[in-house]
Amino acid sequence: MSPCFNTADCHEAPYQCAKAWRQLKHAGPSFSSSNPKICVVGSGPAGFYTAQHLLKARQDVEVDIYERLPVPFGLVRFGVAPDHPEVKNVINTFTQTASHARCNFYGNVNVGKDVSIDELRRAYHAIVLSYGAEGNRSMGVPGENLPGVYSAKDFVGWYNGLPSCRELTPDLSCDTAVILGQGNVALDVARILLAPTKMLKSTDITQPALDALAQSRVRRVLIVGRRGPLQIACTIKELREMVNLPDCRPEMVAADFEGVSEALKDVPRPRKRLTELMLKTALETPGEKEQERRSKASRSWGFRFFRSPVEVLASGGRAAGIRLAVNRLEVLRLAVLTGEVEDVPCGLVISSIGYRSLPIDESVPFDSRRAVIPNSMGRVQQAAGLYCSGWVKTGPTGVIATTMNNSFDTARSLLEDMDSGALDVSSTRPGSQSISALLAERGVKAVTFSGWEKIDDVETRRGEVSGKPREKLLTVQEMLQVARS
């Protein structure tokens, strides 16, 4: 028996139906000792999509998902911008997966520390590593460790309630901020810095971040990229949000767009639409209504192209500016230094040049140069029974839909190996039964999905008080206290 999740003929809310099923599921043993047992490490989109495909494809597979934090969903909870609630709707799908009869969630378990990969391999027929990219790519320039310099990953984690970023307390007392990188994360950060706080009050942004942004003196944000407009990494949705941001005007350099119009005929349609919007914003004379809006705006933002960081400049022991090298594009769109530099005064520098995966356990192969687990279609090289999905497989690229497809590919590889006999699932494995005993010996108390639902309930009730979808618990200690209540 398992929850139907077919709401067409159901009179109960699907969430209530799923919740009732979980209570029944945890009332007694429901897993068969002889079924293939798969362990997924990481409960972000990659982990959940991998689990989803495995559970749908075979009726005998059992999947246990292990997560370092007490709460699930990874970057959907801690990475998606607060004002993009529609992107977080995938949580409904992930909740259905966690509620499946043959799936269990174990939060507050740090794989590689609380339990080793070798111990998991003895307990399961296969391990899928889907733990994402929690490290930062270094800029590699003098001054990058000065106060006032932050990684976008940490800054996003701060306003989204990631426990490890709770103490960040960024100094927002300066007039100008510079963001290095021109992807969607960079635009998310720029938008959060410049958006009127009344726009953010009804989101799930953390209250400390909202309070800090309400006092912020940042009025100008420059978004810097080493190449040109035709190579920008953001998508049109995020650009359009910047163009339409209330009380904000664009501030571009016309020279950055020389020759771009002529090159448009040779680019794919999505890139063409994105570039046309940039050209219109940067070069066209706005209509009367838009001109009036811009003239009244108290804040500004702008792209700066063909620029690379050389050094973060200091004054009084903290960031006071950034020195940028001027580039030109050569063959194959490579950015080449011209020898020119320019200094931009700013008190806040945010590096949004990419996330980086970290090795999880010395027994797992890891390519430190590319910061991925070396693999072929998700099969970890020279490690039978080990698989990977998501950013630890591909590097930090794409959106949630990209992660979904690459996770499905990994699941298919695993299923093919089961069918061909390359992955031996004939022997009996204890799965979570032995791992739970190990964790108990070590004093580690896992948080089940029912424990997460207690956290979810407390957060949503706290949010209702101030008209927000939720007010997140900000420390692991608070989360554990509620989960075990």
Short mmCIF file of C-alpha atoms in Angstrom, two decimals, residues 179-435:
data_model
loop_
_atom_site.label_atom_id
_atom_site.label_comp_id
_atom_site.label_asym_id
_atom_site.label_seq_id
_atom_site.Cartn_x
_atom_site.Cartn_y
_atom_site.Cartn_z
CA ILE A 179 29.04 42.12 -8.00
CA LEU A 180 31.55 40.03 -9.94
CA GLY A 181 29.74 37.66 -12.30
CA GLN A 182 26.67 38.08 -14.47
CA GLY A 183 24.66 34.92 -13.94
CA ASN A 184 21.21 34.61 -12.40
CA VAL A 185 22.62 34.44 -8.87
CA ALA A 186 24.42 37.75 -9.42
CA LEU A 187 21.15 39.35 -10.58
CA ASP A 188 19.28 37.83 -7.63
CA VAL A 189 21.77 39.46 -5.25
CA ALA A 190 21.56 42.81 -7.08
CA ARG A 191 17.76 42.72 -6.98
CA ILE A 192 17.66 41.89 -3.26
CA LEU A 193 20.11 44.72 -2.52
CA LEU A 194 18.06 47.28 -4.48
CA ALA A 195 14.45 46.13 -4.08
CA PRO A 196 12.18 48.23 -1.86
CA THR A 197 11.78 46.32 1.41
CA LYS A 198 8.00 46.47 1.01
CA MET A 199 8.47 44.08 -1.93
CA LEU A 200 10.33 41.62 0.29
CA LYS A 201 8.15 41.81 3.41
CA SER A 202 5.72 39.19 2.11
CA THR A 203 8.46 36.69 1.11
CA ASP A 204 10.28 34.08 3.18
CA ILE A 205 13.42 36.22 3.48
CA THR A 206 14.78 36.03 7.02
CA GLN A 207 13.81 38.79 9.41
CA PRO A 208 17.43 39.73 10.27
CA ALA A 209 18.17 40.17 6.55
CA LEU A 210 15.00 42.21 6.06
CA ASP A 211 15.93 44.45 8.98
CA ALA A 212 19.47 44.95 7.62
CA LEU A 213 18.20 45.72 4.10
CA ALA A 214 15.74 48.26 5.52
CA GLN A 215 18.73 50.16 6.94
CA SER A 216 20.93 49.65 3.87
CA ARG A 217 22.57 52.68 2.26
CA VAL A 218 23.43 50.82 -0.95
CA ARG A 219 22.03 52.88 -3.82
CA ARG A 220 24.11 51.69 -6.77
CA VAL A 221 25.02 48.17 -7.91
CA LEU A 222 27.41 47.36 -10.76
CA ILE A 223 27.32 43.82 -12.18
CA VAL A 224 30.70 43.02 -13.74
CA GLY A 225 31.61 40.40 -16.36
CA ARG A 226 34.88 39.55 -18.07
CA ARG A 227 33.29 39.11 -21.50
CA GLY A 228 30.63 40.97 -23.50
CA PRO A 229 26.83 41.29 -23.76
CA LEU A 230 26.58 38.29 -26.09
CA GLN A 231 28.21 36.03 -23.49
CA ILE A 232 26.22 37.13 -20.44
CA ALA A 233 25.11 34.15 -18.32
CA CYS A 234 21.74 35.37 -16.95
CA THR A 235 18.34 34.63 -18.45
CA ILE A 236 15.74 37.08 -19.73
CA LYS A 237 13.40 36.66 -16.74
CA GLU A 238 16.03 37.88 -14.29
CA LEU A 239 17.07 40.73 -16.60
CA ARG A 240 13.47 41.85 -17.04
CA GLU A 241 13.05 41.94 -13.26
CA MET A 242 16.05 44.28 -13.00
CA VAL A 243 14.74 46.52 -15.79
CA ASN A 244 11.35 46.82 -14.07
CA LEU A 245 12.63 47.13 -10.50
CA PRO A 246 10.74 49.96 -8.72
CA ASP A 247 12.66 53.10 -7.77
CA CYS A 248 15.62 51.94 -9.86
CA ARG A 249 17.13 53.07 -13.16
CA PRO A 250 19.62 51.34 -15.47
CA GLU A 251 23.13 52.74 -15.82
CA MET A 252 24.99 51.29 -18.81
CA VAL A 253 28.06 52.14 -20.91
CA ALA A 254 27.08 52.55 -24.56
CA ALA A 255 30.56 51.58 -25.78
CA ASP A 256 30.12 48.09 -24.29
CA PHE A 257 27.44 47.40 -26.92
CA GLU A 258 29.37 48.36 -30.06
CA GLY A 259 28.81 45.84 -32.84
CA VAL A 260 26.29 43.83 -30.82
CA SER A 261 23.27 44.67 -33.02
CA GLU A 262 25.09 43.44 -36.13
CA ALA A 263 25.95 40.11 -34.47
CA LEU A 264 22.37 39.36 -33.40
CA LYS A 265 21.37 37.65 -36.65
CA ASP A 266 23.68 34.73 -35.88
CA VAL A 267 22.58 33.97 -32.30
CA PRO A 268 19.84 31.56 -31.09
CA ARG A 269 16.42 33.04 -30.35
CA PRO A 270 16.60 33.00 -26.49
CA ARG A 271 19.99 34.75 -26.59
CA LYS A 272 18.66 37.18 -29.22
CA ARG A 273 15.67 38.18 -27.07
CA LEU A 274 17.90 38.64 -24.02
CA THR A 275 20.37 40.80 -25.95
CA GLU A 276 17.63 42.87 -27.55
CA LEU A 277 16.29 43.71 -24.10
CA MET A 278 19.77 44.77 -22.99
CA LEU A 279 20.22 46.92 -26.10
CA LYS A 280 16.83 48.56 -25.61
CA THR A 281 17.59 49.25 -21.95
CA ALA A 282 21.09 50.58 -22.61
CA LEU A 283 20.75 52.53 -25.86
CA GLU A 284 17.16 53.46 -26.69
CA THR A 285 15.67 56.74 -25.54
CA PRO A 286 12.85 55.75 -23.17
CA GLY A 287 9.29 56.94 -23.59
CA GLU A 288 7.91 59.77 -21.52
CA LYS A 289 6.47 57.56 -18.79
CA GLU A 290 9.64 55.48 -18.44
CA GLN A 291 11.78 58.62 -18.54
CA GLU A 292 9.77 60.07 -15.67
CA ARG A 293 10.11 56.85 -13.69
CA ARG A 294 13.87 56.80 -14.17
CA SER A 295 14.30 60.46 -13.26
CA LYS A 296 12.53 59.88 -9.93
CA ALA A 297 14.49 56.71 -9.10
CA SER A 298 16.81 56.93 -6.09
CA ARG A 299 18.79 53.80 -6.96
CA SER A 300 20.62 52.47 -10.01
CA TRP A 301 22.14 49.32 -11.43
CA GLY A 302 24.22 48.54 -14.47
CA PHE A 303 26.26 45.94 -16.29
CA ARG A 304 29.97 46.48 -16.79
CA PHE A 305 31.38 44.25 -19.52
CA PHE A 306 34.96 43.33 -20.53
CA ARG A 307 36.25 43.69 -16.96
CA SER A 308 38.12 41.26 -14.67
CA PRO A 309 39.08 41.78 -11.01
CA VAL A 310 42.74 42.50 -10.34
CA GLU A 311 42.67 43.57 -6.70
CA VAL A 312 40.24 44.58 -3.96
CA LEU A 313 41.43 47.98 -2.73
CA ALA A 314 41.52 48.68 0.98
CA SER A 315 41.06 51.68 3.24
CA GLY A 316 40.95 51.47 7.01
CA GLY A 317 41.41 47.71 6.90
CA ARG A 318 38.32 46.98 4.78
CA ALA A 319 37.20 46.98 1.15
CA ALA A 320 36.97 50.47 -0.34
CA GLY A 321 37.15 49.76 -4.06
CA ILE A 322 38.06 47.28 -6.74
CA ARG A 323 40.66 47.46 -9.50
CA LEU A 324 39.39 46.00 -12.77
CA ALA A 325 41.44 44.95 -15.78
CA VAL A 326 39.97 45.94 -19.14
CA ASN A 327 39.59 43.01 -21.56
CA ARG A 328 38.95 42.51 -25.23
CA LEU A 329 37.42 39.46 -26.92
CA GLU A 330 39.56 37.52 -29.33
CA VAL A 331 39.12 34.28 -31.30
CA LEU A 332 36.75 31.74 -29.64
CA ARG A 333 35.38 34.58 -27.49
CA LEU A 334 38.33 34.44 -25.10
CA ALA A 335 38.78 37.45 -22.82
CA VAL A 336 42.31 38.84 -23.23
CA LEU A 337 43.85 41.57 -21.07
CA THR A 338 44.52 44.89 -22.79
CA GLY A 339 46.91 46.20 -20.11
CA GLU A 340 44.45 48.93 -19.06
CA VAL A 341 42.95 49.03 -15.57
CA GLU A 342 40.28 51.12 -13.87
CA ASP A 343 39.43 51.61 -10.20
CA VAL A 344 35.84 51.58 -8.98
CA PRO A 345 35.17 52.95 -5.47
CA CYS A 346 32.84 50.64 -3.53
CA GLY A 347 32.40 49.41 0.01
CA LEU A 348 30.81 46.06 -0.82
CA VAL A 349 32.20 43.41 -3.18
CA ILE A 350 30.26 40.20 -3.85
CA SER A 351 31.90 37.43 -5.83
CA SER A 352 29.37 35.48 -7.90
CA ILE A 353 31.80 33.48 -10.03
CA GLY A 354 30.48 30.03 -9.17
CA TYR A 355 29.94 27.35 -6.56
CA ARG A 356 32.41 24.51 -6.07
CA SER A 357 31.87 20.92 -4.96
CA LEU A 358 34.08 19.48 -2.23
CA PRO A 359 35.36 15.93 -1.66
CA ILE A 360 33.11 14.03 0.74
CA ASP A 361 35.26 11.06 1.76
CA GLU A 362 38.78 9.92 0.94
CA SER A 363 37.39 6.67 -0.51
CA VAL A 364 35.52 8.58 -3.26
CA PRO A 365 37.42 9.67 -6.39
CA PHE A 366 37.47 13.45 -6.81
CA ASP A 367 38.78 15.71 -9.58
CA SER A 368 40.04 18.68 -7.58
CA ARG A 369 40.77 20.74 -10.69
CA ARG A 370 37.21 20.50 -12.06
CA ALA A 371 35.70 20.11 -8.56
CA VAL A 372 33.51 17.16 -9.59
CA ILE A 373 33.40 13.43 -8.98
CA PRO A 374 34.80 11.84 -12.17
CA ASN A 375 32.00 9.86 -13.77
CA SER A 376 30.50 8.45 -16.93
CA MET A 377 26.75 9.08 -17.19
CA GLY A 378 26.63 9.25 -13.40
CA ARG A 379 28.68 6.08 -12.83
CA VAL A 380 31.62 7.02 -10.59
CA GLN A 381 34.83 5.96 -12.29
CA GLN A 382 36.67 2.99 -10.77
CA ALA A 383 34.09 2.65 -7.97
CA ALA A 384 31.44 0.01 -8.68
CA GLY A 385 28.18 0.71 -6.88
CA LEU A 386 28.90 4.44 -6.57
CA TYR A 387 26.94 6.97 -8.64
CA CYS A 388 26.56 10.75 -8.64
CA SER A 389 23.99 13.30 -9.79
CA GLY A 390 23.56 17.07 -9.78
CA TRP A 391 26.32 19.63 -9.45
CA VAL A 392 28.83 17.20 -7.94
CA LYS A 393 28.44 15.30 -11.22
CA THR A 394 28.44 18.16 -13.73
CA GLY A 395 29.71 21.25 -11.96
CA PRO A 396 27.41 24.15 -10.96
CA THR A 397 25.51 24.69 -14.21
CA GLY A 398 21.92 25.11 -15.32
CA VAL A 399 18.63 25.54 -13.52
CA ILE A 400 16.43 23.10 -11.59
CA ALA A 401 15.12 21.56 -14.83
CA THR A 402 18.73 20.89 -15.92
CA THR A 403 19.41 19.14 -12.62
CA MET A 404 16.22 17.10 -13.03
CA ASN A 405 17.31 15.75 -16.40
CA ASN A 406 20.85 14.92 -15.33
CA SER A 407 19.51 13.20 -12.19
CA PHE A 408 17.13 11.11 -14.28
CA ASP A 409 20.13 10.14 -16.45
CA THR A 410 22.01 8.92 -13.37
CA ALA A 411 18.98 6.96 -12.20
CA ARG A 412 18.72 5.33 -15.62
CA SER A 413 22.40 4.34 -15.50
CA LEU A 414 21.87 2.72 -12.11
CA LEU A 415 18.76 0.88 -13.32
CA GLU A 416 20.57 -0.32 -16.44
CA ASP A 417 23.35 -1.73 -14.22
CA MET A 418 20.79 -3.53 -12.09
CA ASP A 419 19.14 -5.06 -15.15
CA SER A 420 22.43 -6.09 -16.77
CA GLY A 421 23.91 -7.54 -13.60
CA ALA A 422 26.75 -5.00 -13.53
CA LEU A 423 25.29 -3.97 -10.16
CA ASP A 424 24.69 -7.07 -8.04
CA VAL A 425 21.50 -6.70 -6.04
CA SER A 426 21.02 -10.40 -5.30
CA SER A 427 22.53 -10.29 -1.81
CA THR A 428 20.56 -9.05 1.17
CA ARG A 429 21.63 -5.67 2.56
CA PRO A 430 20.45 -4.18 5.88
CA GLY A 431 20.08 -0.58 4.61
CA SER A 432 19.05 2.00 7.21
CA GLN A 433 18.68 -0.67 9.89
CA SER A 434 22.44 -1.01 10.33
CA ILE A 435 23.15 2.68 9.68
#
